[in-house]
GROMACS .gro file of C-alpha atoms in nm:
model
  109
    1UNK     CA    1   0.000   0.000   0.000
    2UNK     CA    2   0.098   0.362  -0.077
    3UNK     CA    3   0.097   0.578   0.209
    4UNK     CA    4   0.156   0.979   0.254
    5UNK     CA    5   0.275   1.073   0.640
    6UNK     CA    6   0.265   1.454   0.741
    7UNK     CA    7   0.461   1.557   1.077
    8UNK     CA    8   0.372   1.881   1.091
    9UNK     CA    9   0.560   1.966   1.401
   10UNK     CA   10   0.903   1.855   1.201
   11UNK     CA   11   0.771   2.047   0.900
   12UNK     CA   12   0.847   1.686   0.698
   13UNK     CA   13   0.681   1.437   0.502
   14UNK     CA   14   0.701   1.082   0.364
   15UNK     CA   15   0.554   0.914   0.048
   16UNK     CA   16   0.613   0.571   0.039
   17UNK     CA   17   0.505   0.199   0.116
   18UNK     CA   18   0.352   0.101   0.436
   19UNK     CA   19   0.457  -0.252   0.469
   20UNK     CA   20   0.364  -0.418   0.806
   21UNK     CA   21   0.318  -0.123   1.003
   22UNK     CA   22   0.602   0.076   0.914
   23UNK     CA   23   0.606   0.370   0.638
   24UNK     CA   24   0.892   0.300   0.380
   25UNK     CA   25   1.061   0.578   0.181
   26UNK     CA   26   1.249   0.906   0.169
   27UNK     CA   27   1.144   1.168   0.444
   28UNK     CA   28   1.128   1.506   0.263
   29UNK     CA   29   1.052   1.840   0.403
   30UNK     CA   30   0.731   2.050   0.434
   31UNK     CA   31   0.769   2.367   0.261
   32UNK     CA   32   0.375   2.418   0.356
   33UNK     CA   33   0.026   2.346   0.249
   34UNK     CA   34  -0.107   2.521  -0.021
   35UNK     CA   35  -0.487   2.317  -0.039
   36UNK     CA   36  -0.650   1.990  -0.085
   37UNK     CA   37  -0.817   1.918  -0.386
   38UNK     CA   38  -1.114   1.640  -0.525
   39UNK     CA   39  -1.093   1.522  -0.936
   40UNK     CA   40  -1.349   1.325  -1.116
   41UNK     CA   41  -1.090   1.083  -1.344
   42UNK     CA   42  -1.186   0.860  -1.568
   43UNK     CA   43  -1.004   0.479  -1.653
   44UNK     CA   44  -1.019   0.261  -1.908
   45UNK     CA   45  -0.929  -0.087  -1.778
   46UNK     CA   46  -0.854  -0.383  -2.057
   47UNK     CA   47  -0.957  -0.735  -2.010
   48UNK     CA   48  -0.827  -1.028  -2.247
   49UNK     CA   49  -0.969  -1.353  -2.263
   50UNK     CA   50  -0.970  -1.634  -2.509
   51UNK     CA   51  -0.817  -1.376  -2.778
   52UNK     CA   52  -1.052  -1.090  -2.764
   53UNK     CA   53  -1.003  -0.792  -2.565
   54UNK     CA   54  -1.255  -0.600  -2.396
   55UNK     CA   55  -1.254  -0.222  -2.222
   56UNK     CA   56  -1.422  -0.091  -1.932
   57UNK     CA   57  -1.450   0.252  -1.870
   58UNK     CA   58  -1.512   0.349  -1.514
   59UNK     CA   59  -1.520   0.692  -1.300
   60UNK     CA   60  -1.297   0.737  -0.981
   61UNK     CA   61  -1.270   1.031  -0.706
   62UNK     CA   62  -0.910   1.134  -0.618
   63UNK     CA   63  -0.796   1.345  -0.353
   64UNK     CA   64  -0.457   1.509  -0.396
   65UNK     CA   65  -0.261   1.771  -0.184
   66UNK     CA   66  -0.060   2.082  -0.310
   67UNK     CA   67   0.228   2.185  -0.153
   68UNK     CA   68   0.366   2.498  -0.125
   69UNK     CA   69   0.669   2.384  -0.347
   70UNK     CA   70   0.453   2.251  -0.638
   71UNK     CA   71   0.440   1.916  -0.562
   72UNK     CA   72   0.106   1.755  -0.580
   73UNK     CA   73   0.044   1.423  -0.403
   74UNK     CA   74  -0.200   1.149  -0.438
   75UNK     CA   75  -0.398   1.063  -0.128
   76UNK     CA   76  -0.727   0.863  -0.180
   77UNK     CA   77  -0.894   0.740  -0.465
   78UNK     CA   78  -1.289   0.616  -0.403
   79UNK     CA   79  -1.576   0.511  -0.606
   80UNK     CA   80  -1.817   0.790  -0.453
   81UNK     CA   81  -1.791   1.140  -0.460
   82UNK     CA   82  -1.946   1.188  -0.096
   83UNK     CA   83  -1.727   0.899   0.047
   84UNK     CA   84  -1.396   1.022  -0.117
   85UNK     CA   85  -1.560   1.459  -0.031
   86UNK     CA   86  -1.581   1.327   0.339
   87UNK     CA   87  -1.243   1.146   0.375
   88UNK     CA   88  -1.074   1.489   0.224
   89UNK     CA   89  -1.288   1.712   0.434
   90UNK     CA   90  -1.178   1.518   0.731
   91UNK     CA   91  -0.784   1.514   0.604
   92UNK     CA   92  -0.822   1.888   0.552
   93UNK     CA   93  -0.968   1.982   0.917
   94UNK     CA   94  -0.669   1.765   1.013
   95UNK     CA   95  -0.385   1.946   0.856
   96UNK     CA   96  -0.637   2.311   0.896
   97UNK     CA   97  -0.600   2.357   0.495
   98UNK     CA   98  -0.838   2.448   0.254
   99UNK     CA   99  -1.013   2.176  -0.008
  100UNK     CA  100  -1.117   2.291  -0.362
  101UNK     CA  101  -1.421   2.088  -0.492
  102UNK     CA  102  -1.255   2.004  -0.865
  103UNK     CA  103  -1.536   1.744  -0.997
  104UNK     CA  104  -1.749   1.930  -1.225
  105UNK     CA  105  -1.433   2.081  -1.395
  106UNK     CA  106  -1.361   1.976  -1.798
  107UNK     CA  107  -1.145   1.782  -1.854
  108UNK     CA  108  -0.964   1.725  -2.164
  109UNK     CA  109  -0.901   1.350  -2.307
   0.00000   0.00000   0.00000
């Protein structure tokens, strides 16, 4: 599993895998919170069987942060707006930042 850690009192952060309790990868520092933000994506997942290949087009909810530096990070993806709106509103409260509702933005494909 892919995990994001914040310690805000160190100013750091860690994006890595979380592998039997324990958080592995580089520990990187905080240069701030700029806001949270929800998409509406869209995947195509392919199937082969017996020579034929079939696609499925489905629609996801992901929550990303933006740091002050730029860097954007992945932090949830969930099948339902409201269930991936309330995880996000609750990570935002957490870390006091602001979260942009992004769903009913265009996107280009």
């Amino acid at each position: 599993h892919y995990r994001t850690e914040f310690d805000l009192a160190q100013m750091t952060y860690r994006e890595g895998v979380w592998l039997a309790g324990i958080a592995f990868g580089k520990v990187l520092p905080l240069a701030g919170i700029d806001f949270l933000f929800l998409k509406r994506n869209n995947y195509v997942q392919s199937s082969e069987t017996g020579g034929s290949t079939s696609a499925f087009q489905f629609e996801r909810y992901d929550g990303y942060i933006k740091l002050a530096d730029d860097v954007k990070l992945h932090l949830l993806q969930r099948k339902s707006k409201e269930q991936a709106m309330r995880e996000m509103q609750q990570i935002a409260q957490d870390l006091q930042a602001e979260l942009r509702d992004l769903t009913e933005l265009k996107t280009q494909g």
